[in-house]
Tab-separated table of C-alpha atoms and ligand atoms in Angstrom:
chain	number	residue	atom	x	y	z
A	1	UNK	CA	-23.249	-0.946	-29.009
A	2	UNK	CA	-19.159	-0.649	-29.448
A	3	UNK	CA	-18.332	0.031	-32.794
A	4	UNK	CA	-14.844	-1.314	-34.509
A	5	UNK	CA	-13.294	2.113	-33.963
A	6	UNK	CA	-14.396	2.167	-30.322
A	7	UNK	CA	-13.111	-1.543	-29.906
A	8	UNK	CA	-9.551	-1.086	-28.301
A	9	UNK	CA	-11.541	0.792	-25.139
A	10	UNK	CA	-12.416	-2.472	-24.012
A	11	UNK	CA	-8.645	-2.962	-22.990
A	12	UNK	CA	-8.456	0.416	-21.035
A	13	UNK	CA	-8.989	1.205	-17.815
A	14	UNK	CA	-8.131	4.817	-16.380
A	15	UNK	CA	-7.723	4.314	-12.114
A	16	UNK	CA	-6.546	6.167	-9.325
A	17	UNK	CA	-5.476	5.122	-6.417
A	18	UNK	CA	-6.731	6.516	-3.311
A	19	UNK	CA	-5.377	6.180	0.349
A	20	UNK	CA	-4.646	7.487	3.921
A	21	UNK	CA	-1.682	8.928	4.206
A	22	UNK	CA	0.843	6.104	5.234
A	23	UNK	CA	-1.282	3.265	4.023
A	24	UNK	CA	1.095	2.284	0.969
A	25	UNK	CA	-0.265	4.097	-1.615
A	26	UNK	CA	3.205	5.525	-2.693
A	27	UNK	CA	4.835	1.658	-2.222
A	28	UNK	CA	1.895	0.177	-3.881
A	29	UNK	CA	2.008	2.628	-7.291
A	30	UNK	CA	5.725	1.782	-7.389
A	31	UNK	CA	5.404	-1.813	-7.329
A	32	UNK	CA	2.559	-1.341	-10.077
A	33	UNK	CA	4.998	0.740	-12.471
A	34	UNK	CA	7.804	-1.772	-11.830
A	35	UNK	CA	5.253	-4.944	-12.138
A	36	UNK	CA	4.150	-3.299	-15.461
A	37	UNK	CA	7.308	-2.207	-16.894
A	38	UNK	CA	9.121	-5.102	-16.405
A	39	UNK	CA	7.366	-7.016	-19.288
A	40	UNK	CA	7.427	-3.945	-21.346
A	41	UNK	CA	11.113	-2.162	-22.103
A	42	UNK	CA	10.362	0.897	-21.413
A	43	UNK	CA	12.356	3.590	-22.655
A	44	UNK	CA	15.813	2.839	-21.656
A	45	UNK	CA	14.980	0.688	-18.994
A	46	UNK	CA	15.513	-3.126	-20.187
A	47	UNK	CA	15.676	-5.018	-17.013
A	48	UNK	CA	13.323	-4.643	-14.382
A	49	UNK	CA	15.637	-4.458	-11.460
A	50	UNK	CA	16.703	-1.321	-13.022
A	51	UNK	CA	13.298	0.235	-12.687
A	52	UNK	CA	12.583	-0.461	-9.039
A	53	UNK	CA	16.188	0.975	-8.592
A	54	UNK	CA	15.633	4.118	-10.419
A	55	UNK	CA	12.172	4.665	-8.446
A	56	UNK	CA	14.546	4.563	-5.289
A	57	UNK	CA	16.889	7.254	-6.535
A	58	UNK	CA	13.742	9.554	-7.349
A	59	UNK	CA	12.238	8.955	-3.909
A	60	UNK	CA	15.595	9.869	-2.106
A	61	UNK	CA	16.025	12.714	-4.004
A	62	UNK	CA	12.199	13.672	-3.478
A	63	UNK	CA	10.839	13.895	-6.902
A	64	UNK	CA	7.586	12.528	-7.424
A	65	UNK	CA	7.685	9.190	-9.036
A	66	UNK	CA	4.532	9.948	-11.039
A	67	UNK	CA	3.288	11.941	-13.519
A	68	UNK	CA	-0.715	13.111	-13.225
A	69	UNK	CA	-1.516	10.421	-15.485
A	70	UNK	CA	1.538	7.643	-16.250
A	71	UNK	CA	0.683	5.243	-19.248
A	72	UNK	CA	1.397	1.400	-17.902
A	73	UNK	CA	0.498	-1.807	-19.591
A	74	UNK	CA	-0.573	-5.059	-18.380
A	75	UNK	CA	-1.003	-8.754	-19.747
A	76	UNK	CA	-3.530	-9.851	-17.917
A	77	UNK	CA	-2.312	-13.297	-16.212
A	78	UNK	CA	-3.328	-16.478	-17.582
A	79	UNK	CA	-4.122	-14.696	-21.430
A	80	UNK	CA	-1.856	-13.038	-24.020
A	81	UNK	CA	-4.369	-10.200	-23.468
A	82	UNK	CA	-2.928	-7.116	-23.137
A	83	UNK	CA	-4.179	-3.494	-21.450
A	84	UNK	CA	-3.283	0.159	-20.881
A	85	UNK	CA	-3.785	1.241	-17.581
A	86	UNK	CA	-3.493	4.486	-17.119
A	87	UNK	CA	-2.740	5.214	-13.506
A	88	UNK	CA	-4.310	9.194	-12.049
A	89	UNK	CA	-2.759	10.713	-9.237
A	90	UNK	CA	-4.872	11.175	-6.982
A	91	UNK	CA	-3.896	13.400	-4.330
A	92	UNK	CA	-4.515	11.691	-1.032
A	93	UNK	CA	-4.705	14.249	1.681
A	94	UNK	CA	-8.211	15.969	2.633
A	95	UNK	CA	-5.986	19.269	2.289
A	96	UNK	CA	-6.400	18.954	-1.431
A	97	UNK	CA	-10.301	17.730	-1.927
A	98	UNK	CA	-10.821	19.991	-4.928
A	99	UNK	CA	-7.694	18.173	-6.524
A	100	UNK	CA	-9.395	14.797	-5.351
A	101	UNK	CA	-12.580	15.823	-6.583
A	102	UNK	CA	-10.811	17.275	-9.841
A	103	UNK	CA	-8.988	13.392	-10.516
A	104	UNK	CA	-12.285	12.045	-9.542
A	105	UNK	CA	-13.778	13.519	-12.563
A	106	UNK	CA	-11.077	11.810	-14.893
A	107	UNK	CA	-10.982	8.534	-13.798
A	108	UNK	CA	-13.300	5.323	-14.743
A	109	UNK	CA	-12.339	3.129	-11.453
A	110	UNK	CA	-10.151	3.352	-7.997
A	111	UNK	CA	-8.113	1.167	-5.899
A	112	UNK	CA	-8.363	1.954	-2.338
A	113	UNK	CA	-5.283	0.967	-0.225
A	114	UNK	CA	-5.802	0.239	3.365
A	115	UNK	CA	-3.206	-0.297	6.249
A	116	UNK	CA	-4.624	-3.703	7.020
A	117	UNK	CA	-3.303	-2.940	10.585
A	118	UNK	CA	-5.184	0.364	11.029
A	119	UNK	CA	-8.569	-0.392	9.352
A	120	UNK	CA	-10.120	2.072	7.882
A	121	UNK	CA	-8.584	5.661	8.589
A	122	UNK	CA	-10.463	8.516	8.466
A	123	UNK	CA	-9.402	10.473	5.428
A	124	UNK	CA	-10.043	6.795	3.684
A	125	UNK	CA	-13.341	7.355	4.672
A	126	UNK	CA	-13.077	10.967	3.464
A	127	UNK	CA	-11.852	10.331	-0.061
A	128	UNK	CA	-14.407	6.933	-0.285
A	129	UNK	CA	-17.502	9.534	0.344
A	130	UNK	CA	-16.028	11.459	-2.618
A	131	UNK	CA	-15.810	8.589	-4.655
A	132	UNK	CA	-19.677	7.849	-3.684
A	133	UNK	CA	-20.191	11.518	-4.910
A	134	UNK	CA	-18.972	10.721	-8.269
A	135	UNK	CA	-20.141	6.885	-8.645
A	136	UNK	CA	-16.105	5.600	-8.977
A	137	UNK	CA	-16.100	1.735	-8.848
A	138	UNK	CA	-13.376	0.790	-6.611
A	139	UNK	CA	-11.610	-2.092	-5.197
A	140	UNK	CA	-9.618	-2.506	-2.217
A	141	UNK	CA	-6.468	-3.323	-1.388
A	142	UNK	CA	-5.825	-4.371	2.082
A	143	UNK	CA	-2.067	-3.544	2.069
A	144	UNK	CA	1.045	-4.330	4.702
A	145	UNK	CA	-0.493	-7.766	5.455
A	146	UNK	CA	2.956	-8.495	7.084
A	147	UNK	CA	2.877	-5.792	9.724
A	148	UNK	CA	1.952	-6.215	13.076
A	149	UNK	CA	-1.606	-6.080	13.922
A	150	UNK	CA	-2.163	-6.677	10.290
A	151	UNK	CA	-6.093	-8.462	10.039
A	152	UNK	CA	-8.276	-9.006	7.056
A	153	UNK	CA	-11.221	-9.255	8.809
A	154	UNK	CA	-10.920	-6.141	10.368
A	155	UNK	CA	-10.930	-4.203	6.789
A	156	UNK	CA	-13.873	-6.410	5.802
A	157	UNK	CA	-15.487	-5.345	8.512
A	158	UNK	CA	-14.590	-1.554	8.839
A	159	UNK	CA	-15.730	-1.465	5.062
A	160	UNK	CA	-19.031	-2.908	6.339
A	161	UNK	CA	-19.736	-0.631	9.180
A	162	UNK	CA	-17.492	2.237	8.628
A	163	UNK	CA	-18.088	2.558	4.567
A	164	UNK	CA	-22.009	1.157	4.888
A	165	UNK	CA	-20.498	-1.032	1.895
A	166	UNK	CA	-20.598	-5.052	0.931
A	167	UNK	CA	-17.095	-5.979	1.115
A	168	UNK	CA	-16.575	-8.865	-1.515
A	169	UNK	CA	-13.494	-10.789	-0.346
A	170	UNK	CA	-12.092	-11.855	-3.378
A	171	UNK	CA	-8.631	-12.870	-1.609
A	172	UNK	CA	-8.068	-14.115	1.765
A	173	UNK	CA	-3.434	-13.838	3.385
A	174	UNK	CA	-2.061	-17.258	3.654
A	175	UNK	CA	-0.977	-16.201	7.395
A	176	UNK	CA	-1.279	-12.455	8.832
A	177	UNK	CA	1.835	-10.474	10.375
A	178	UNK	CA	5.056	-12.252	10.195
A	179	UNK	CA	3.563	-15.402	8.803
A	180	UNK	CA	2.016	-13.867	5.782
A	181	UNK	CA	3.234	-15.858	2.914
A	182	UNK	CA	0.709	-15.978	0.042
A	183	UNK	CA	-2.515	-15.224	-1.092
A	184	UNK	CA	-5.618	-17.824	-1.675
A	185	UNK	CA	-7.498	-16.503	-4.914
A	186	UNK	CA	-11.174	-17.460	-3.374
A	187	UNK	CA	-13.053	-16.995	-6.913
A	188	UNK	CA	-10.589	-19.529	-8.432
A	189	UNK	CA	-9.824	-21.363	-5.249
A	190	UNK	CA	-6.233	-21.061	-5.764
A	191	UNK	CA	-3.440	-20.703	-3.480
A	192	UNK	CA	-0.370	-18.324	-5.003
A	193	UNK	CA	2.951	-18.357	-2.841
A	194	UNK	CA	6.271	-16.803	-3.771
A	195	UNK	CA	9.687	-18.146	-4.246
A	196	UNK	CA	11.757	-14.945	-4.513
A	197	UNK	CA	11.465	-11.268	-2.967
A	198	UNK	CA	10.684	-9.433	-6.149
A	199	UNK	CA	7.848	-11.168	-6.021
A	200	UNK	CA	8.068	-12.176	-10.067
A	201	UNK	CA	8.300	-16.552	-8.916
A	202	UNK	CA	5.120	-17.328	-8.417
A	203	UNK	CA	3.779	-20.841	-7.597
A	204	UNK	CA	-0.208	-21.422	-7.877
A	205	UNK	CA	-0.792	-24.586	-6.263
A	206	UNK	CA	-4.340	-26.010	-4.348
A	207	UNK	CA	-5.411	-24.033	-1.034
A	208	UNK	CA	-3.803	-25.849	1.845
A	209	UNK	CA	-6.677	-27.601	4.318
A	210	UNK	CA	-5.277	-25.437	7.463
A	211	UNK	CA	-7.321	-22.843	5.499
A	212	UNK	CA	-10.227	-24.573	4.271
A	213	UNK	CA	-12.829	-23.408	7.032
A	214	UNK	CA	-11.791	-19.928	6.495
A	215	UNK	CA	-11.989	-19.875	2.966
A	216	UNK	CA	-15.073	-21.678	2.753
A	217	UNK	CA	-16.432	-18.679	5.111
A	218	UNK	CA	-14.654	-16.086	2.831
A	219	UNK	CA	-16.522	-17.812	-0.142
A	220	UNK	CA	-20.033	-17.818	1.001
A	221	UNK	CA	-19.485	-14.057	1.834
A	222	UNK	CA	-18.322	-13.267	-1.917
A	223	UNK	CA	-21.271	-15.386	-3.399
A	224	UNK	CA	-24.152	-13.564	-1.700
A	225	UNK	CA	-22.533	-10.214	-2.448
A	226	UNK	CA	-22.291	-11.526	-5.932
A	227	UNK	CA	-25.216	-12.706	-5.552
A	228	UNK	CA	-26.979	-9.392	-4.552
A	229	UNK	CA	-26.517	-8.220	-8.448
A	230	UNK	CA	-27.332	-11.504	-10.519
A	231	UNK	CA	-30.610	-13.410	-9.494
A	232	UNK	CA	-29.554	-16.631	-11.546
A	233	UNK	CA	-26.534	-16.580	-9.238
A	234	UNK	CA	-28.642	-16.364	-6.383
A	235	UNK	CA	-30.916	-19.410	-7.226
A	236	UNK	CA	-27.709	-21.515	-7.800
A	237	UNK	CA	-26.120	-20.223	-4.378
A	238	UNK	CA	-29.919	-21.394	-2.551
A	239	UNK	CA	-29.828	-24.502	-4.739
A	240	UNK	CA	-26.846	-24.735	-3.513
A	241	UNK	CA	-24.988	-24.807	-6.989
A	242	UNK	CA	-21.409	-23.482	-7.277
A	243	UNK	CA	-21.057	-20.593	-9.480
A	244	UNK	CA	-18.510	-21.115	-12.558
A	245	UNK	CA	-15.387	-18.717	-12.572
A	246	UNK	CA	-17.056	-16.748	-14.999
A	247	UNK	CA	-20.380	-16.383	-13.807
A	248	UNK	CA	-18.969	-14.745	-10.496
A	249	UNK	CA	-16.319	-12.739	-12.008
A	250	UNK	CA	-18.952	-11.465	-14.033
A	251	UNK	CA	-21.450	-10.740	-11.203
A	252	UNK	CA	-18.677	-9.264	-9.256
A	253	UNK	CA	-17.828	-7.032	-11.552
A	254	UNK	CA	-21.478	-5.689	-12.129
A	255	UNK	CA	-21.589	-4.979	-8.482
A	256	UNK	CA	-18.870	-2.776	-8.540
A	257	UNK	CA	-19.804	-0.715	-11.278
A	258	UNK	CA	-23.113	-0.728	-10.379
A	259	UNK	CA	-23.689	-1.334	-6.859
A	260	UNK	CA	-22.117	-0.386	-3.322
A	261	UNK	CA	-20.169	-4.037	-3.781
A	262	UNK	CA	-16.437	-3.693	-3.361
A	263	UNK	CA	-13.959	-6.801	-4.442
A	264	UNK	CA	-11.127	-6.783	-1.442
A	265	UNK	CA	-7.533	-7.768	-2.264
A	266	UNK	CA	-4.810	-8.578	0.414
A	267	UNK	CA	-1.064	-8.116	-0.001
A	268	UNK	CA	2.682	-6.407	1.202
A	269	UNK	CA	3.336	-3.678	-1.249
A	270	UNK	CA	6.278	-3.873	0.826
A	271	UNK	CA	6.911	-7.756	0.432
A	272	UNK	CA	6.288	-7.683	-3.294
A	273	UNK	CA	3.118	-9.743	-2.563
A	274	UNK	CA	-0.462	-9.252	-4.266
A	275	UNK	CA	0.310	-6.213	-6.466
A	276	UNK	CA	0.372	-8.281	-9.757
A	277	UNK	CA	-3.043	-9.660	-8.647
A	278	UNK	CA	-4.018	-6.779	-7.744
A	279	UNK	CA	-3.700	-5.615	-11.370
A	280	UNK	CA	-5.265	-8.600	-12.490
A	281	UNK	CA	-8.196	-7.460	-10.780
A	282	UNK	CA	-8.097	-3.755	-11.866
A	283	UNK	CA	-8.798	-5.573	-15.593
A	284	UNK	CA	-11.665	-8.123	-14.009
A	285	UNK	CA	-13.401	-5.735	-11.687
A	286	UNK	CA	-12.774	-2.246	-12.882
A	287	UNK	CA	-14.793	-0.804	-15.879
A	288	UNK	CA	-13.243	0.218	-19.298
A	289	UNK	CA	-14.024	4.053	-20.652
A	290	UNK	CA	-17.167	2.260	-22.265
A	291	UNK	CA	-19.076	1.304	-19.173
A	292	UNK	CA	-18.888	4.199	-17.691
A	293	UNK	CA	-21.804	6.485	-18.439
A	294	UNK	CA	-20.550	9.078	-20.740
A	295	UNK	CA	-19.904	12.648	-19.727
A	296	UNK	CA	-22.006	15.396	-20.164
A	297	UNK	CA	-21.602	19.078	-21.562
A	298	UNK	CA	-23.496	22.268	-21.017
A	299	UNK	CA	-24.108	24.101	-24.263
A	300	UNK	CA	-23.662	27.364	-24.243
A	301	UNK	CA	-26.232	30.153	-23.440
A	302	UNK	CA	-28.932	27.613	-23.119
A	303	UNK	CA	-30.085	24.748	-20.809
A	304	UNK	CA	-29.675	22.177	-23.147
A	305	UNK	CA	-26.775	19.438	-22.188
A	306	UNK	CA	-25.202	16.953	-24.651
A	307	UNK	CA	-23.359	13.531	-24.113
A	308	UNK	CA	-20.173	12.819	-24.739
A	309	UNK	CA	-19.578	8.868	-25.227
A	310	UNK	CA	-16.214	7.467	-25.573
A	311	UNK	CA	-15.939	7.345	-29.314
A	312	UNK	CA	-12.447	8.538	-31.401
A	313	UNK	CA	-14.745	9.562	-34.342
A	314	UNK	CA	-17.171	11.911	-32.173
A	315	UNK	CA	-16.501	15.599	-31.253
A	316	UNK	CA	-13.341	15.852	-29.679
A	317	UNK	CA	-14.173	16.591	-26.142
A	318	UNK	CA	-11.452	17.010	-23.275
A	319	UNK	CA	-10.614	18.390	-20.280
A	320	UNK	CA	-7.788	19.840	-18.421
A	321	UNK	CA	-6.918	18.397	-15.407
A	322	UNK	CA	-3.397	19.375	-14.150
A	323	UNK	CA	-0.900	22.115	-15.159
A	324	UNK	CA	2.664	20.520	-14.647
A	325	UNK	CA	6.074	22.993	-14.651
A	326	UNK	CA	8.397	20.954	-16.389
A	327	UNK	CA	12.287	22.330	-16.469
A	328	UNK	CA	12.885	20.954	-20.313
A	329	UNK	CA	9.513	21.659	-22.018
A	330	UNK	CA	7.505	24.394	-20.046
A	331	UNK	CA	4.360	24.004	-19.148
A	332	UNK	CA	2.633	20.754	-19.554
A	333	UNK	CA	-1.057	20.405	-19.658
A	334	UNK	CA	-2.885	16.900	-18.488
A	335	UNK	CA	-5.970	16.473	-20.517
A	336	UNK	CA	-7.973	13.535	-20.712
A	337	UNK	CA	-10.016	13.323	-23.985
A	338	UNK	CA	-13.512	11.756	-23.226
A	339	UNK	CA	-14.560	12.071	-27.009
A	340	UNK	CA	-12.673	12.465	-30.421
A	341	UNK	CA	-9.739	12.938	-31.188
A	342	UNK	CA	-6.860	15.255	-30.293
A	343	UNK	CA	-3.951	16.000	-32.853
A	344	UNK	CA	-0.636	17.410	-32.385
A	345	UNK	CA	-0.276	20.846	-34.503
A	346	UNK	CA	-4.161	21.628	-34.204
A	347	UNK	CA	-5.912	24.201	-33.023
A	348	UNK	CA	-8.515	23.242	-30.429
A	349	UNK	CA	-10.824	26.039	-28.860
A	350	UNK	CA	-10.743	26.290	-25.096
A	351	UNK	CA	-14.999	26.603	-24.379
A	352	UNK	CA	-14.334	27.691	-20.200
A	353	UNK	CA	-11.891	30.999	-21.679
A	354	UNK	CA	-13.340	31.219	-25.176
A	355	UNK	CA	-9.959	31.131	-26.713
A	356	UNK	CA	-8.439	29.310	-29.452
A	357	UNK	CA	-5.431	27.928	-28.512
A	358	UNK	CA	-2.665	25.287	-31.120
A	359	UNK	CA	-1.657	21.913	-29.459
A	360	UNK	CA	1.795	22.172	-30.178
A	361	UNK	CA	3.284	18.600	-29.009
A	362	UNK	CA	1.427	15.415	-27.396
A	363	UNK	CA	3.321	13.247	-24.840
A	364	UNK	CA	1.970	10.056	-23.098
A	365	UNK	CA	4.255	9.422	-19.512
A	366	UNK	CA	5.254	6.651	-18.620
A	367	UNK	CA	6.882	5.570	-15.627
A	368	UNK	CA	10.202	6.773	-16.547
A	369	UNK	CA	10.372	7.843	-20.006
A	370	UNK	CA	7.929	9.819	-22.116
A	371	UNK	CA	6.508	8.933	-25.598
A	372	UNK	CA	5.817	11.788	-28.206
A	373	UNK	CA	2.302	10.798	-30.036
A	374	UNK	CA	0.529	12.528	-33.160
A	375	UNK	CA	-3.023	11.878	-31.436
A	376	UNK	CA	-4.610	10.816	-28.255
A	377	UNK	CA	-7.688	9.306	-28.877
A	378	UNK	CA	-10.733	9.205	-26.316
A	379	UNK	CA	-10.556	7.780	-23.602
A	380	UNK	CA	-7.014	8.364	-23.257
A	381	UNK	CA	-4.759	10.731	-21.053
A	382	UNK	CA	-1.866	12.914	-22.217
A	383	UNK	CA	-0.054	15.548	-21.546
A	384	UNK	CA	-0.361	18.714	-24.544
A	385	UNK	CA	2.976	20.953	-24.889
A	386	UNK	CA	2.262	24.199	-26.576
A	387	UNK	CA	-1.516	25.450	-24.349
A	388	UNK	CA	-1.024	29.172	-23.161
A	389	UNK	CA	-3.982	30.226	-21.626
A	390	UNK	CA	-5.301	26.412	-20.558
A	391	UNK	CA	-5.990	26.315	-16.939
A	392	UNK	CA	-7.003	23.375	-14.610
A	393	UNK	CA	-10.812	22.533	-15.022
A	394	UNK	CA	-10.857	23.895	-18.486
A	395	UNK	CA	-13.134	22.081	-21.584
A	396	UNK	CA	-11.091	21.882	-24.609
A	397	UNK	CA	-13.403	21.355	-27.587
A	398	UNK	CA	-12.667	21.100	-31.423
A	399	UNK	CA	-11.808	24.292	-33.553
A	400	UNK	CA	-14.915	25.390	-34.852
A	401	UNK	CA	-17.226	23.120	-32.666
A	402	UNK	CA	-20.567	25.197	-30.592
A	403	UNK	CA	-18.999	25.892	-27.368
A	404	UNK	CA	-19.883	22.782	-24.529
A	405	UNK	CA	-18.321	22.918	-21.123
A	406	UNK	CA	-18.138	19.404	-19.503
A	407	UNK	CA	-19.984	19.048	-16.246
A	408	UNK	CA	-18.508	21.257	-13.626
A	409	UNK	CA	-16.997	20.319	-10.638
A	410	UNK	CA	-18.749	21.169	-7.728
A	411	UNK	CA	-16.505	22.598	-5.031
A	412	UNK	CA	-17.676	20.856	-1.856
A	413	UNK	CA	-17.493	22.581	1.889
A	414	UNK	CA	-13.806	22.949	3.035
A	415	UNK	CA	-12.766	19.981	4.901
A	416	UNK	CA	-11.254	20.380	8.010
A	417	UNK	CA	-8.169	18.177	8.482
A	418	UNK	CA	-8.375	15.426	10.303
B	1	LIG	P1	1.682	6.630	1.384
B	1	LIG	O1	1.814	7.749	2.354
B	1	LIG	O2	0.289	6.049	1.392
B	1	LIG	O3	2.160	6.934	0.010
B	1	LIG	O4	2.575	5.424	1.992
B	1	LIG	P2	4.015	4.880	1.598
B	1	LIG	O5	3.943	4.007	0.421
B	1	LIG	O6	4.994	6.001	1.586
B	1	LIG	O7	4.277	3.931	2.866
B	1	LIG	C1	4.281	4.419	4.184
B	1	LIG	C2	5.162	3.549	5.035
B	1	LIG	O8	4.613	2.231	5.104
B	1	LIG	C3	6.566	3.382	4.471
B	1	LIG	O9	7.468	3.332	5.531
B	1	LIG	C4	6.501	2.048	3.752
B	1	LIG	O10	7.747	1.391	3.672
B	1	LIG	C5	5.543	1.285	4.633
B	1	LIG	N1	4.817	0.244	3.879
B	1	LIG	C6	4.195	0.353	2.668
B	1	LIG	N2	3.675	-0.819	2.293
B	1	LIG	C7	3.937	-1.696	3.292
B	1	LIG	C8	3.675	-3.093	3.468
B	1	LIG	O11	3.071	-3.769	2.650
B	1	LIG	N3	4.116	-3.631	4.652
B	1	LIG	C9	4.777	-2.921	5.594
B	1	LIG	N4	5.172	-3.557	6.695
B	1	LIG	N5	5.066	-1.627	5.434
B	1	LIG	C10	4.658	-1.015	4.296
């Protein structure tokens, strides 16, 4: 049961996004942070021109555009609804599986980006087995529908046979390659084109009958994946009863938290096409901190584990995730606090080195500015100025508390680059 204090979790969700090199993943998070901080000012950014431009200066001069966890929010379309999505990096290249096993352990929910012209790519397939490992709901973006060679069907079908998963295609490209010009929403039966190049003019209109026969086959392939979770979904579909909205949003969304059932998106990170729906879906499809099952500690000296569920008023519980030089402030410690509550000018005891250590300042990222905070609160991610002895991996636990370590990572076989 969610109590009041536990309430706002319902409008989190902590993803990563995980790709082959090349696939978009870099276009794709930019295009997020600019979607998402265009309807919030942030910092001094007031326009949102002015953020895609400044993203473009950082690229040329080859700083890396995010932080290890960058704070964005998002209305959810349609609703005055409103969420933090906290975006993980999530290092893409097999070179760095520990650090891809490391961000597995800190997110609730992935996107996967695909080069809809290449399929699946074998370090997808890599960083999707990890993902397995660690039970990460995902969703998939099939990305550069525009390009050459760009086809749907052949994701849907790579994801099938390559991934051994049910693909649920929750989109389907109004044209592929140079005709690509929209995107049909297939659980709302919606057609959404675009009237400028940011992307932002958006017209939803009915789905035009030259694609009727392929989104009637798109459909019937969503509603028995959707099916495969919800029984009274299943009767309808063999009564041959259409589903509500909500019933197969719903159903969907069970799938991917709980089964091998994987909502696919289409779009042109590129062509500023699919990335806002594509954060539409992160909120249907992708679980908050609460429906994830709650992490586990090993208590000290003993066999005994305890759980750790996603509550501000529990025992704080967090862990470090990524040490960050920074030329103003020093070092910079990513933590993401699964449990409690962390305050700036505390002491918090470090359970992996068995040393007290005093949070000195607490900073949530965002894409381009950085917010001080008294607390972050579970389920959130920060950064803590003022950690000495901190390393990567480390549990942070409250001052006083019996010493827990979270669930270790497991350090899989070296994986030879493909
Ligand atoms: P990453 O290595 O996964 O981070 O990929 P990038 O985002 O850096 O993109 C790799 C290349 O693909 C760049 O040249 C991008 O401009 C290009 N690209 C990314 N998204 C798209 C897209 O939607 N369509 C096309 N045609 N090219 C894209």
């Amino acid at each position: 049961m969610t109590t009041k204090a536990q309430s706002y979790l319902t409008h989190f969700r902590n993803i990563g996004i995980a790709a082959h090199i090349d696939a978009g993943k870099t276009t794709t998070t930019e295009r997020i942070l600019y979607y998402t901080g265009r309807t919030h000012n942030i910092g001094e950014v007031h326009d949102g021109a002015a953020t895609m431009d400044w993203m473009e200066q950082e690229r040329e001069r080859g700083i890396t555009i995010t932080a290890a966890a960058t704070t964005a929010k998002w209305k959810r379309s349609g609703t005055d609804q409103e969420y933090v999505v906290n975006i993980i990096d999530t290092p893409g290249h097999v070179d760095f599986t520990i650090e891809v096993e490391r961000s597995m352990r800190v997110l609730d929910g992935a996107v996967a980006v695909f080069d809809s012209s290449q399929g699946v790519e074998p370090q997808s397939e890599t960083v999707w087995r990890q993902a397995d490992r660690y039970g990460v709901p995902r969703i998939a973006f099939s990305n550069k529908m525009d390009k050459t060679g760009a086809s749907f069907e052949l994701v849907l079908s790579d994801i099938r046979e390559r991934l051994g998963a049910i693909p649920a295609p929750i989109q389907y490209p109004m044209g592929q390659e140079n005709e690509f010009k929209g995107i049909i929403d297939i659980v709302r039966m919606q057609a959404h084109t675009y009237t400028n190049d940011l992307g932002t003019d958006i017209v939803v209109g009915e789905v035009p009958a030259e694609f009727a026969d392929k989104v009637a086959e798109m459909r019937s392939q969503l509603i028995e994946a959707a099916a495969e979770v919800d029984e009274d979904l299943m009767m309808k579909y063999l009564e041959g009863e259409e589903p509500s909205v909500e019933e197969l949003v719903a159903a969907i969304r069970k799938g991917t938290v709980e089964k091998r059932i994987f909502p696919v998106l289409c779009g042109s990170a590129l062509k500023n096409k699919g990335v806002q729906l594509l954060l539409d879906a992160v909120i249907d499809y992708l679980p908050s901190p609460l429906e994830v099952p709650a992490i586990r500690g090993k208590v000290e000296d003993s066999e005994e584990t305890v759980e750790f569920p996603a509550d501000p008023d529990g025992k704080l519980a967090a862990l470090a995730f990524k040490i960050m030089a920074d030329p103003y402030v020093g070092r910079l410690t990513f933590v993401r606090i699964y449990s409690g509550t962390m305050q700036s000018g505390s002491y918090v005891m470090n359970a992996s080195k068995d040393k007290r250590e005093r949070v000195g300042r607490l900073l949530k990222m965002h894409a381009n500015s950085r917010e001080e905070v008294t607390e972050l609160k579970a389920g959130e991610l920060g950064a803590v100025i003022g950690l000495k002895d901190s390393g990567t991996g480390n549990t942070l636990i409250g001052d006083g508390d019996d010493a827990v370590l979270l669930e270790s990572i497991d350090v899989p076989e070296p994986v030879i680059k493909l």
